[in-house]
PDB file of C-alpha atoms and ligand atoms in Angstrom:
ATOM      1  CA  MET A   1     -16.148 -24.168  41.304  1.00 54.00           C
ATOM      2  CA  LYS A   2     -12.698 -23.990  39.691  1.00 56.00           C
ATOM      3  CA  LYS A   3     -13.891 -26.399  37.010  1.00 58.00           C
ATOM      4  CA  THR A   4     -16.943 -24.212  36.269  1.00 56.00           C
ATOM      5  CA  ILE A   5     -14.727 -21.132  35.922  1.00 54.00           C
ATOM      6  CA  LEU A   6     -12.372 -23.019  33.599  1.00 50.00           C
ATOM      7  CA  ILE A   7     -15.239 -24.194  31.394  1.00 52.00           C
ATOM      8  CA  PHE A   8     -16.628 -20.633  31.318  1.00 52.00           C
ATOM      9  CA  VAL A   9     -13.220 -19.210  30.322  1.00 48.00           C
ATOM     10  CA  LEU A  10     -12.768 -21.838  27.607  1.00 47.00           C
ATOM     11  CA  LEU A  11     -16.263 -21.232  26.268  1.00 47.00           C
ATOM     12  CA  THR A  12     -15.993 -17.437  26.195  1.00 47.00           C
ATOM     13  CA  SER A  13     -12.497 -17.525  24.703  1.00 47.00           C
ATOM     14  CA  SER A  14     -13.702 -19.729  21.864  1.00 47.00           C
ATOM     15  CA  ILE A  15     -16.781 -17.538  21.282  1.00 52.00           C
ATOM     16  CA  PHE A  16     -14.716 -14.338  21.340  1.00 61.00           C
ATOM     17  CA  ALA A  17     -11.569 -15.728  19.729  1.00 80.00           C
ATOM     18  CA  LYS A  18     -10.300 -13.178  17.294  1.00 93.00           C
ATOM     19  CA  LEU A  19      -8.922 -13.995  13.874  1.00 97.00           C
ATOM     20  CA  ASN A  20      -5.193 -13.521  14.102  1.00 98.00           C
ATOM     21  CA  VAL A  21      -4.137 -11.609  10.980  1.00 98.00           C
ATOM     22  CA  ALA A  22      -0.736 -10.458   9.684  1.00 98.00           C
ATOM     23  CA  THR A  23      -0.414  -7.894   6.919  1.00 98.00           C
ATOM     24  CA  THR A  24       2.651  -6.798   4.990  1.00 98.00           C
ATOM     25  CA  TYR A  25       1.855  -3.057   4.862  1.00 98.00           C
ATOM     26  CA  THR A  26       0.034  -0.557   7.050  1.00 98.00           C
ATOM     27  CA  TYR A  27      -2.712   0.218   4.543  1.00 98.00           C
ATOM     28  CA  LEU A  28      -3.683  -3.474   4.623  1.00 98.00           C
ATOM     29  CA  SER A  29      -3.833  -3.338   8.419  1.00 98.00           C
ATOM     30  CA  SER A  30      -6.033  -0.230   8.310  1.00 98.00           C
ATOM     31  CA  ILE A  31      -8.494  -1.777   5.843  1.00 98.00           C
ATOM     32  CA  THR A  32      -8.553  -5.121   7.700  1.00 98.00           C
ATOM     33  CA  GLN A  33      -9.241  -3.336  10.971  1.00 98.00           C
ATOM     34  CA  ARG A  34     -12.114  -1.386   9.383  1.00 98.00           C
ATOM     35  CA  ILE A  35     -13.689  -4.567   8.004  1.00 98.00           C
ATOM     36  CA  GLY A  36     -12.893  -6.895  10.914  1.00 98.00           C
ATOM     37  CA  GLY A  37     -13.483  -4.498  13.806  1.00 97.00           C
ATOM     38  CA  ASN A  38     -13.079  -6.206  17.172  1.00 97.00           C
ATOM     39  CA  LEU A  39     -13.269  -9.652  15.546  1.00 98.00           C
ATOM     40  CA  VAL A  40      -9.685  -9.407  14.298  1.00 98.00           C
ATOM     41  CA  GLN A  41      -6.264  -8.956  15.846  1.00 97.00           C
ATOM     42  CA  VAL A  42      -4.020  -7.339  13.226  1.00 98.00           C
ATOM     43  CA  THR A  43      -0.212  -7.224  13.143  1.00 97.00           C
ATOM     44  CA  CYS A  44       1.723  -5.381  10.450  1.00 97.00           C
ATOM     45  CA  LEU A  45       5.117  -6.783   9.410  1.00 97.00           C
ATOM     46  CA  SER A  46       6.631  -3.535   8.118  1.00 97.00           C
ATOM     47  CA  SER A  47       6.953   0.148   8.890  1.00 96.00           C
ATOM     48  CA  PRO A  48       5.573   2.732   6.438  1.00 97.00           C
ATOM     49  CA  LYS A  49       8.778   4.742   6.825  1.00 96.00           C
ATOM     50  CA  LEU A  50      10.734   2.036   4.958  1.00 96.00           C
ATOM     51  CA  ASP A  51      11.120   1.108   1.298  1.00 96.00           C
ATOM     52  CA  PRO A  52       8.229  -1.352   0.734  1.00 97.00           C
ATOM     53  CA  HIS A  53      10.273  -3.367  -1.810  1.00 95.00           C
ATOM     54  CA  PHE A  54      13.109  -4.073   0.611  1.00 93.00           C
ATOM     55  CA  ILE A  55      11.895  -4.744   4.153  1.00 94.00           C
ATOM     56  CA  THR A  56      14.536  -6.550   6.231  1.00 92.00           C
ATOM     57  CA  PRO A  57      13.283 -10.105   6.981  1.00 88.00           C
ATOM     58  CA  LYS A  58      14.169  -9.950  10.697  1.00 90.00           C
ATOM     59  CA  PRO A  59      13.860 -13.177  12.780  1.00 91.00           C
ATOM     60  CA  SER A  60      11.354 -11.417  15.071  1.00 92.00           C
ATOM     61  CA  LEU A  61       8.955 -11.360  12.101  1.00 93.00           C
ATOM     62  CA  ILE A  62       9.095 -15.168  11.846  1.00 95.00           C
ATOM     63  CA  ALA A  63       7.776 -15.465  15.398  1.00 93.00           C
ATOM     64  CA  LYS A  64       4.957 -13.058  14.511  1.00 92.00           C
ATOM     65  CA  LEU A  65       3.822 -15.372  11.706  1.00 97.00           C
ATOM     66  CA  ARG A  66       3.785 -18.637  13.676  1.00 95.00           C
ATOM     67  CA  LYS A  67       0.315 -18.288  15.190  1.00 93.00           C
ATOM     68  CA  LYS A  68      -1.497 -16.396  12.459  1.00 97.00           C
ATOM     69  CA  ASP A  69      -4.746 -17.589  10.870  1.00 98.00           C
ATOM     70  CA  LEU A  70      -4.323 -15.319   7.867  1.00 98.00           C
ATOM     71  CA  ILE A  71      -1.703 -13.266   6.056  1.00 98.00           C
ATOM     72  CA  ILE A  72      -2.803 -10.487   3.719  1.00 98.00           C
ATOM     73  CA  ILE A  73      -0.250  -9.294   1.189  1.00 98.00           C
ATOM     74  CA  ASN A  74      -0.140  -6.575  -1.498  1.00 98.00           C
ATOM     75  CA  GLY A  75       1.224  -8.997  -4.119  1.00 98.00           C
ATOM     76  CA  ALA A  76       2.271  -8.065  -7.682  1.00 97.00           C
ATOM     77  CA  GLN A  77       5.780  -8.996  -6.486  1.00 95.00           C
ATOM     78  CA  LEU A  78       6.080  -6.070  -4.050  1.00 96.00           C
ATOM     79  CA  GLU A  79       7.045  -8.487  -1.235  1.00 97.00           C
ATOM     80  CA  ILE A  80       9.087 -10.850  -3.411  1.00 95.00           C
ATOM     81  CA  GLY A  81      12.403  -9.643  -1.950  1.00 92.00           C
ATOM     82  CA  TRP A  82      11.549 -10.230   1.707  1.00 95.00           C
ATOM     83  CA  LEU A  83       8.416 -12.237   2.498  1.00 96.00           C
ATOM     84  CA  PRO A  84       9.053 -15.745   1.011  1.00 96.00           C
ATOM     85  CA  PRO A  85      11.939 -16.635   3.394  1.00 95.00           C
ATOM     86  CA  LEU A  86       9.842 -15.474   6.375  1.00 96.00           C
ATOM     87  CA  LEU A  87       6.876 -17.637   5.349  1.00 96.00           C
ATOM     88  CA  ARG A  88       9.155 -20.640   4.850  1.00 96.00           C
ATOM     89  CA  SER A  89      10.812 -20.220   8.249  1.00 96.00           C
ATOM     90  CA  ALA A  90       7.523 -19.619  10.072  1.00 96.00           C
ATOM     91  CA  ASN A  91       6.443 -23.081   8.949  1.00 95.00           C
ATOM     92  CA  ASN A  92       2.769 -22.286   9.520  1.00 97.00           C
ATOM     93  CA  PRO A  93       0.779 -24.323   6.961  1.00 97.00           C
ATOM     94  CA  LYS A  94      -2.332 -22.136   7.375  1.00 97.00           C
ATOM     95  CA  ILE A  95      -0.712 -19.070   5.792  1.00 98.00           C
ATOM     96  CA  GLN A  96       1.348 -20.646   3.009  1.00 97.00           C
ATOM     97  CA  ASN A  97       0.698 -19.416  -0.529  1.00 96.00           C
ATOM     98  CA  GLY A  98      -2.221 -21.343  -2.002  1.00 95.00           C
ATOM     99  CA  ASN A  99      -3.813 -22.155   1.362  1.00 97.00           C
ATOM    100  CA  LYS A 100      -6.968 -20.602   2.845  1.00 97.00           C
ATOM    101  CA  GLY A 101      -5.054 -18.281   5.171  1.00 98.00           C
ATOM    102  CA  PHE A 102      -3.105 -16.553   2.386  1.00 98.00           C
ATOM    103  CA  LEU A 103      -4.635 -13.561   0.615  1.00 98.00           C
ATOM    104  CA  ASP A 104      -2.923 -11.668  -2.212  1.00 98.00           C
ATOM    105  CA  VAL A 105      -5.073  -8.571  -2.800  1.00 98.00           C
ATOM    106  CA  SER A 106      -3.423  -7.714  -6.139  1.00 98.00           C
ATOM    107  CA  ALA A 107      -5.439 -10.613  -7.597  1.00 97.00           C
ATOM    108  CA  ALA A 108      -8.483  -8.300  -7.704  1.00 97.00           C
ATOM    109  CA  ILE A 109      -6.674  -5.320  -9.272  1.00 97.00           C
ATOM    110  CA  THR A 110      -6.012  -4.483 -12.909  1.00 96.00           C
ATOM    111  CA  LEU A 111      -2.334  -3.585 -12.864  1.00 96.00           C
ATOM    112  CA  ILE A 112      -0.944  -0.796 -15.044  1.00 96.00           C
ATOM    113  CA  ASP A 113       2.586  -0.329 -16.496  1.00 92.00           C
ATOM    114  CA  LYS A 114       2.961  -3.999 -17.423  1.00 89.00           C
ATOM    115  CA  PRO A 115       6.324  -4.463 -19.150  1.00 84.00           C
ATOM    116  CA  LYS A 116       6.127  -5.970 -22.632  1.00 79.00           C
ATOM    117  CA  THR A 117       9.135  -8.148 -21.967  1.00 74.00           C
ATOM    118  CA  VAL A 118      10.513  -9.189 -18.578  1.00 67.00           C
ATOM    119  CA  SER A 119      14.234  -8.539 -18.378  1.00 65.00           C
ATOM    120  CA  ARG A 120      16.590  -6.403 -16.342  1.00 62.00           C
ATOM    121  CA  SER A 121      16.399  -3.804 -19.113  1.00 64.00           C
ATOM    122  CA  GLN A 122      12.944  -2.946 -17.646  1.00 63.00           C
ATOM    123  CA  GLY A 123      14.452  -2.244 -14.204  1.00 66.00           C
ATOM    124  CA  ASP A 124      14.967  -4.182 -11.003  1.00 71.00           C
ATOM    125  CA  VAL A 125      11.405  -4.308  -9.722  1.00 75.00           C
ATOM    126  CA  HIS A 126       7.786  -4.489 -11.080  1.00 87.00           C
ATOM    127  CA  PRO A 127       8.006  -7.408 -13.549  1.00 88.00           C
ATOM    128  CA  ASP A 128       4.224  -8.016 -13.220  1.00 91.00           C
ATOM    129  CA  GLY A 129       3.254  -4.361 -13.637  1.00 93.00           C
ATOM    130  CA  ASN A 130       3.055  -1.512 -11.147  1.00 96.00           C
ATOM    131  CA  PRO A 131       2.309  -2.879  -7.640  1.00 97.00           C
ATOM    132  CA  HIS A 132       1.578   0.521  -6.023  1.00 98.00           C
ATOM    133  CA  PHE A 133      -2.151   0.373  -6.820  1.00 98.00           C
ATOM    134  CA  ILE A 134      -3.264   1.432  -3.343  1.00 98.00           C
ATOM    135  CA  LEU A 135      -2.295   5.023  -4.189  1.00 98.00           C
ATOM    136  CA  ASP A 136      -5.622   5.272  -6.061  1.00 97.00           C
ATOM    137  CA  ILE A 137      -8.398   5.483  -3.464  1.00 98.00           C
ATOM    138  CA  HIS A 138     -10.760   3.467  -5.687  1.00 97.00           C
ATOM    139  CA  ASN A 139      -8.517   0.429  -5.302  1.00 98.00           C
ATOM    140  CA  SER A 140      -8.901   0.565  -1.498  1.00 98.00           C
ATOM    141  CA  ILE A 141     -12.582  -0.290  -2.031  1.00 98.00           C
ATOM    142  CA  ILE A 142     -11.729  -3.323  -4.193  1.00 98.00           C
ATOM    143  CA  VAL A 143      -9.212  -4.461  -1.562  1.00 98.00           C
ATOM    144  CA  GLY A 144     -11.798  -3.933   1.196  1.00 98.00           C
ATOM    145  CA  LYS A 145     -14.269  -6.193  -0.567  1.00 98.00           C
ATOM    146  CA  LEU A 146     -11.704  -8.954  -1.054  1.00 98.00           C
ATOM    147  CA  ILE A 147     -10.718  -8.785   2.625  1.00 98.00           C
ATOM    148  CA  SER A 148     -14.371  -8.924   3.742  1.00 98.00           C
ATOM    149  CA  LEU A 149     -14.920 -12.069   1.652  1.00 98.00           C
ATOM    150  CA  LYS A 150     -11.806 -13.710   3.068  1.00 98.00           C
ATOM    151  CA  LEU A 151     -12.725 -12.894   6.693  1.00 98.00           C
ATOM    152  CA  ALA A 152     -16.217 -14.296   6.074  1.00 98.00           C
ATOM    153  CA  GLN A 153     -14.720 -17.473   4.602  1.00 98.00           C
ATOM    154  CA  LEU A 154     -12.472 -18.021   7.631  1.00 98.00           C
ATOM    155  CA  ASP A 155     -15.090 -16.974  10.192  1.00 98.00           C
ATOM    156  CA  PRO A 156     -18.513 -17.693   8.612  1.00 97.00           C
ATOM    157  CA  SER A 157     -20.447 -17.156  11.852  1.00 97.00           C
ATOM    158  CA  HIS A 158     -19.661 -13.405  11.594  1.00 97.00           C
ATOM    159  CA  SER A 159     -20.000 -13.055   7.832  1.00 97.00           C
ATOM    160  CA  GLN A 160     -22.899 -10.586   8.161  1.00 98.00           C
ATOM    161  CA  ILE A 161     -20.800  -8.248  10.285  1.00 98.00           C
ATOM    162  CA  TYR A 162     -17.949  -8.325   7.756  1.00 98.00           C
ATOM    163  CA  THR A 163     -20.366  -7.554   4.928  1.00 98.00           C
ATOM    164  CA  GLN A 164     -21.964  -4.682   6.872  1.00 98.00           C
ATOM    165  CA  ASN A 165     -18.562  -3.247   7.778  1.00 98.00           C
ATOM    166  CA  TYR A 166     -17.459  -3.475   4.157  1.00 98.00           C
ATOM    167  CA  LYS A 167     -20.582  -1.652   2.938  1.00 98.00           C
ATOM    168  CA  LYS A 168     -19.971   1.147   5.451  1.00 98.00           C
ATOM    169  CA  PHE A 169     -16.299   1.325   4.409  1.00 98.00           C
ATOM    170  CA  GLN A 170     -17.246   1.373   0.717  1.00 98.00           C
ATOM    171  CA  LYS A 171     -19.611   4.326   1.294  1.00 98.00           C
ATOM    172  CA  GLN A 172     -17.006   6.256   3.290  1.00 98.00           C
ATOM    173  CA  MET A 173     -14.300   5.773   0.653  1.00 98.00           C
ATOM    174  CA  GLN A 174     -16.648   6.580  -2.239  1.00 98.00           C
ATOM    175  CA  HIS A 175     -17.657   9.777  -0.468  1.00 98.00           C
ATOM    176  CA  LEU A 176     -14.024  10.772   0.090  1.00 98.00           C
ATOM    177  CA  ALA A 177     -13.103   9.906  -3.525  1.00 97.00           C
ATOM    178  CA  HIS A 178     -15.892  12.208  -4.709  1.00 97.00           C
ATOM    179  CA  THR A 179     -14.834  15.018  -2.349  1.00 97.00           C
ATOM    180  CA  LEU A 180     -11.209  14.799  -3.516  1.00 97.00           C
ATOM    181  CA  LYS A 181     -12.210  14.659  -7.178  1.00 95.00           C
ATOM    182  CA  THR A 182     -14.268  17.839  -6.807  1.00 96.00           C
ATOM    183  CA  LYS A 183     -11.652  19.624  -4.698  1.00 96.00           C
ATOM    184  CA  TYR A 184      -8.764  18.933  -7.073  1.00 95.00           C
ATOM    185  CA  LYS A 185     -10.606  19.067 -10.392  1.00 93.00           C
ATOM    186  CA  SER A 186      -8.485  21.976 -11.559  1.00 92.00           C
ATOM    187  CA  CYS A 187      -5.261  19.996 -11.241  1.00 93.00           C
ATOM    188  CA  GLN A 188      -6.189  17.770 -14.199  1.00 94.00           C
ATOM    189  CA  GLY A 189      -3.439  17.853 -16.805  1.00 95.00           C
ATOM    190  CA  LYS A 190      -0.837  19.142 -14.306  1.00 96.00           C
ATOM    191  CA  LYS A 191       2.700  17.998 -15.155  1.00 97.00           C
ATOM    192  CA  VAL A 192       4.929  16.515 -12.461  1.00 97.00           C
ATOM    193  CA  ILE A 193       7.936  14.259 -11.951  1.00 97.00           C
ATOM    194  CA  GLN A 194       8.440  11.637  -9.209  1.00 98.00           C
ATOM    195  CA  TYR A 195      11.318   9.609  -7.792  1.00 97.00           C
ATOM    196  CA  HIS A 196      10.028   6.041  -8.308  1.00 96.00           C
ATOM    197  CA  GLU A 197       6.881   4.834 -10.121  1.00 95.00           C
ATOM    198  CA  LEU A 198       5.016   5.098  -6.818  1.00 97.00           C
ATOM    199  CA  PHE A 199       2.237   7.485  -7.695  1.00 97.00           C
ATOM    200  CA  ASN A 200       1.131   6.355 -11.194  1.00 97.00           C
ATOM    201  CA  TYR A 201      -2.258   5.141  -9.916  1.00 98.00           C
ATOM    202  CA  ALA A 202      -2.854   8.459  -8.130  1.00 97.00           C
ATOM    203  CA  PHE A 203      -1.964  10.260 -11.390  1.00 96.00           C
ATOM    204  CA  LYS A 204      -4.668   8.229 -13.089  1.00 93.00           C
ATOM    205  CA  GLN A 205      -7.145   9.196 -10.355  1.00 91.00           C
ATOM    206  CA  TYR A 206      -6.419  12.919 -10.717  1.00 94.00           C
ATOM    207  CA  GLY A 207      -5.600  13.101 -14.439  1.00 95.00           C
ATOM    208  CA  ILE A 208      -1.966  14.104 -13.790  1.00 96.00           C
ATOM    209  CA  GLN A 209       0.708  13.913 -16.477  1.00 97.00           C
ATOM    210  CA  ASN A 210       3.959  12.303 -15.337  1.00 97.00           C
ATOM    211  CA  ILE A 211       6.871  13.713 -17.317  1.00 97.00           C
ATOM    212  CA  GLY A 212       9.501  11.386 -15.875  1.00 97.00           C
ATOM    213  CA  ASN A 213      11.031   9.586 -12.906  1.00 97.00           C
ATOM    214  CA  ILE A 214      14.284  10.383 -11.097  1.00 97.00           C
ATOM    215  CA  GLU A 215      15.070   6.665 -11.321  1.00 96.00           C
ATOM    216  CA  PRO A 216      16.055   5.821 -14.905  1.00 94.00           C
ATOM    217  CA  LEU A 217      14.181   2.505 -14.491  1.00 90.00           C
ATOM    218  CA  PRO A 218      12.204   1.121 -11.513  1.00 89.00           C
ATOM    219  CA  GLY A 219      14.656   0.180  -8.760  1.00 89.00           C
ATOM    220  CA  ILE A 220      17.724   1.620 -10.558  1.00 92.00           C
ATOM    221  CA  SER A 221      19.515   4.530  -8.843  1.00 94.00           C
ATOM    222  CA  PRO A 222      19.653   7.898 -10.621  1.00 95.00           C
ATOM    223  CA  SER A 223      22.560   8.595 -12.992  1.00 96.00           C
ATOM    224  CA  SER A 224      23.925  12.055 -13.918  1.00 96.00           C
ATOM    225  CA  LYS A 225      23.065  11.524 -17.577  1.00 97.00           C
ATOM    226  CA  HIS A 226      19.454  10.670 -16.781  1.00 97.00           C
ATOM    227  CA  THR A 227      19.134  13.506 -14.238  1.00 98.00           C
ATOM    228  CA  LEU A 228      20.386  16.108 -16.722  1.00 97.00           C
ATOM    229  CA  ALA A 229      17.984  14.819 -19.402  1.00 97.00           C
ATOM    230  CA  LEU A 230      15.151  14.987 -16.855  1.00 98.00           C
ATOM    231  CA  ILE A 231      16.027  18.594 -15.970  1.00 98.00           C
ATOM    232  CA  ASN A 232      15.799  19.511 -19.678  1.00 97.00           C
ATOM    233  CA  GLN A 233      12.482  17.717 -20.020  1.00 97.00           C
ATOM    234  CA  MET A 234      11.150  19.575 -16.987  1.00 97.00           C
ATOM    235  CA  LYS A 235      12.242  22.944 -18.375  1.00 97.00           C
ATOM    236  CA  ASN A 236      10.696  22.174 -21.779  1.00 97.00           C
ATOM    237  CA  ASN A 237       7.428  21.085 -20.154  1.00 97.00           C
ATOM    238  CA  LYS A 238       7.415  23.822 -17.476  1.00 96.00           C
ATOM    239  CA  VAL A 239       7.167  21.250 -14.666  1.00 97.00           C
ATOM    240  CA  THR A 240       7.048  22.941 -11.279  1.00 94.00           C
ATOM    241  CA  THR A 241       6.313  19.987  -8.964  1.00 96.00           C
ATOM    242  CA  LEU A 242       8.652  17.181  -7.987  1.00 97.00           C
ATOM    243  CA  LEU A 243       7.091  14.381  -5.928  1.00 97.00           C
ATOM    244  CA  GLN A 244       9.375  12.792  -3.385  1.00 97.00           C
ATOM    245  CA  ASP A 245       8.593   9.802  -1.167  1.00 97.00           C
ATOM    246  CA  VAL A 246       9.825   9.492   2.411  1.00 97.00           C
ATOM    247  CA  TYR A 247      12.355   6.683   2.011  1.00 97.00           C
ATOM    248  CA  HIS A 248      14.538   7.527  -1.020  1.00 97.00           C
ATOM    249  CA  GLU A 249      17.531   9.851  -0.752  1.00 96.00           C
ATOM    250  CA  LYS A 250      16.581  13.509  -1.178  1.00 97.00           C
ATOM    251  CA  LYS A 251      19.864  14.834  -2.628  1.00 97.00           C
ATOM    252  CA  THR A 252      18.923  14.293  -6.286  1.00 98.00           C
ATOM    253  CA  ALA A 253      15.522  15.946  -5.812  1.00 97.00           C
ATOM    254  CA  ARG A 254      17.176  18.971  -4.159  1.00 98.00           C
ATOM    255  CA  PHE A 255      19.644  19.288  -7.059  1.00 98.00           C
ATOM    256  CA  ILE A 256      16.837  19.091  -9.640  1.00 98.00           C
ATOM    257  CA  ALA A 257      14.757  21.607  -7.689  1.00 97.00           C
ATOM    258  CA  GLN A 258      17.729  23.986  -7.613  1.00 97.00           C
ATOM    259  CA  GLN A 259      18.255  23.696 -11.360  1.00 97.00           C
ATOM    260  CA  THR A 260      14.597  24.048 -12.362  1.00 97.00           C
ATOM    261  CA  GLY A 261      12.963  26.106  -9.615  1.00 96.00           C
ATOM    262  CA  ALA A 262      10.467  23.250  -9.072  1.00 97.00           C
ATOM    263  CA  HIS A 263       9.165  22.691  -5.566  1.00 96.00           C
ATOM    264  CA  ILE A 264       9.560  19.355  -3.774  1.00 97.00           C
ATOM    265  CA  ALA A 265       6.305  17.869  -2.468  1.00 97.00           C
ATOM    266  CA  LEU A 266       6.683  15.045   0.019  1.00 97.00           C
ATOM    267  CA  VAL A 267       3.983  12.410  -0.601  1.00 97.00           C
ATOM    268  CA  PRO A 268       3.069   9.429   1.619  1.00 98.00           C
ATOM    269  CA  HIS A 269       3.183   6.044  -0.162  1.00 98.00           C
ATOM    270  CA  ASP A 270       1.437   4.169   2.676  1.00 98.00           C
ATOM    271  CA  VAL A 271      -0.772   4.890   5.674  1.00 98.00           C
ATOM    272  CA  GLY A 272       1.385   6.481   8.389  1.00 98.00           C
ATOM    273  CA  ALA A 273       4.387   7.204   6.126  1.00 98.00           C
ATOM    274  CA  MET A 274       4.207  10.852   7.174  1.00 97.00           C
ATOM    275  CA  ARG A 275       2.942  12.729  10.188  1.00 97.00           C
ATOM    276  CA  GLY A 276      -0.829  13.188  10.048  1.00 97.00           C
ATOM    277  CA  THR A 277      -1.455  10.259   7.657  1.00 98.00           C
ATOM    278  CA  HIS A 278      -2.372   7.531  10.127  1.00 98.00           C
ATOM    279  CA  THR A 279      -5.862   6.862   8.801  1.00 98.00           C
ATOM    280  CA  LEU A 280      -6.947   5.964   5.266  1.00 98.00           C
ATOM    281  CA  GLU A 281      -8.824   9.277   5.118  1.00 98.00           C
ATOM    282  CA  THR A 282      -5.834  11.449   6.063  1.00 98.00           C
ATOM    283  CA  PHE A 283      -3.564   9.334   3.839  1.00 98.00           C
ATOM    284  CA  TYR A 284      -5.652   9.891   0.692  1.00 98.00           C
ATOM    285  CA  THR A 285      -6.297  13.538   1.540  1.00 98.00           C
ATOM    286  CA  SER A 286      -2.529  14.124   1.920  1.00 97.00           C
ATOM    287  CA  ILE A 287      -1.813  12.526  -1.458  1.00 97.00           C
ATOM    288  CA  GLY A 288      -4.334  14.768  -3.200  1.00 96.00           C
ATOM    289  CA  LYS A 289      -3.013  17.839  -1.421  1.00 96.00           C
ATOM    290  CA  ALA A 290       0.671  17.071  -2.127  1.00 95.00           C
ATOM    291  CA  ILE A 291       0.147  16.292  -5.806  1.00 94.00           C
ATOM    292  CA  CYS A 292      -2.387  18.942  -6.682  1.00 91.00           C
ATOM    293  CA  GLN A 293      -1.425  21.975  -4.628  1.00 82.00           C
TER     294      GLN A 293
HETATM  295 ZN1   ZN B   1       7.855   0.029  -6.809  1.00 96.22          ZN
END
């Protein structure tokens, strides 16, 4: 009897074994969950409240990577400062770069803001171009497709389900993209400033004009000289909106707002970065609202 139960448990656990997936950011977890449904077990390695360029590579994250079948990363060097040592220490051959269980979704994206030369004079981060492509809703669809293909490759017996889930996801995101485009049509040409080059892809989506960044260069802290020049630029261009993310200091934005009369709009850079942005739908709706209203 005991033997029969054991065989049954072993059989059912192998039939219903879930793909064990790690992702580096919450948006990747959300998309993977939508495509994989109950066939995947997803763990995210970071919190959306933190600076995505500089996640602390805590030892607890190494343990999380040991038994994974797949890791899905943003790529375009966004994780370069924190993920490589974790992958090395986890010593899990399945998820090493170049192996089947490693997926870099930036491979499917056309990056913008590519520097002409790579040197520190271009800033501290983004040598491959702007890695914050997920801020444009259209890129979530491209990422969704790539994830569905990868899940089907690792778990071919459920490939039809992954394809169906992707098609449903694609329709939902296309519908939302259309709704947002119609709703915020009038904000085309609006002039704004932002802290870091986080929202450039969203600007492209909505036809927004970025007048400048609080950071003089990506990853370089604001200087008084640059801030004063930015204030002048804002006055000359009648900029009334300053976009602030959740993880940078807010002092500089408050000073600029005081000097120019601009209002500070807090914008989520990832799913769950702010209250009420825990789904892809509420995340993209919040971005549109914060930038355009
Ligand atoms: Zn960045």
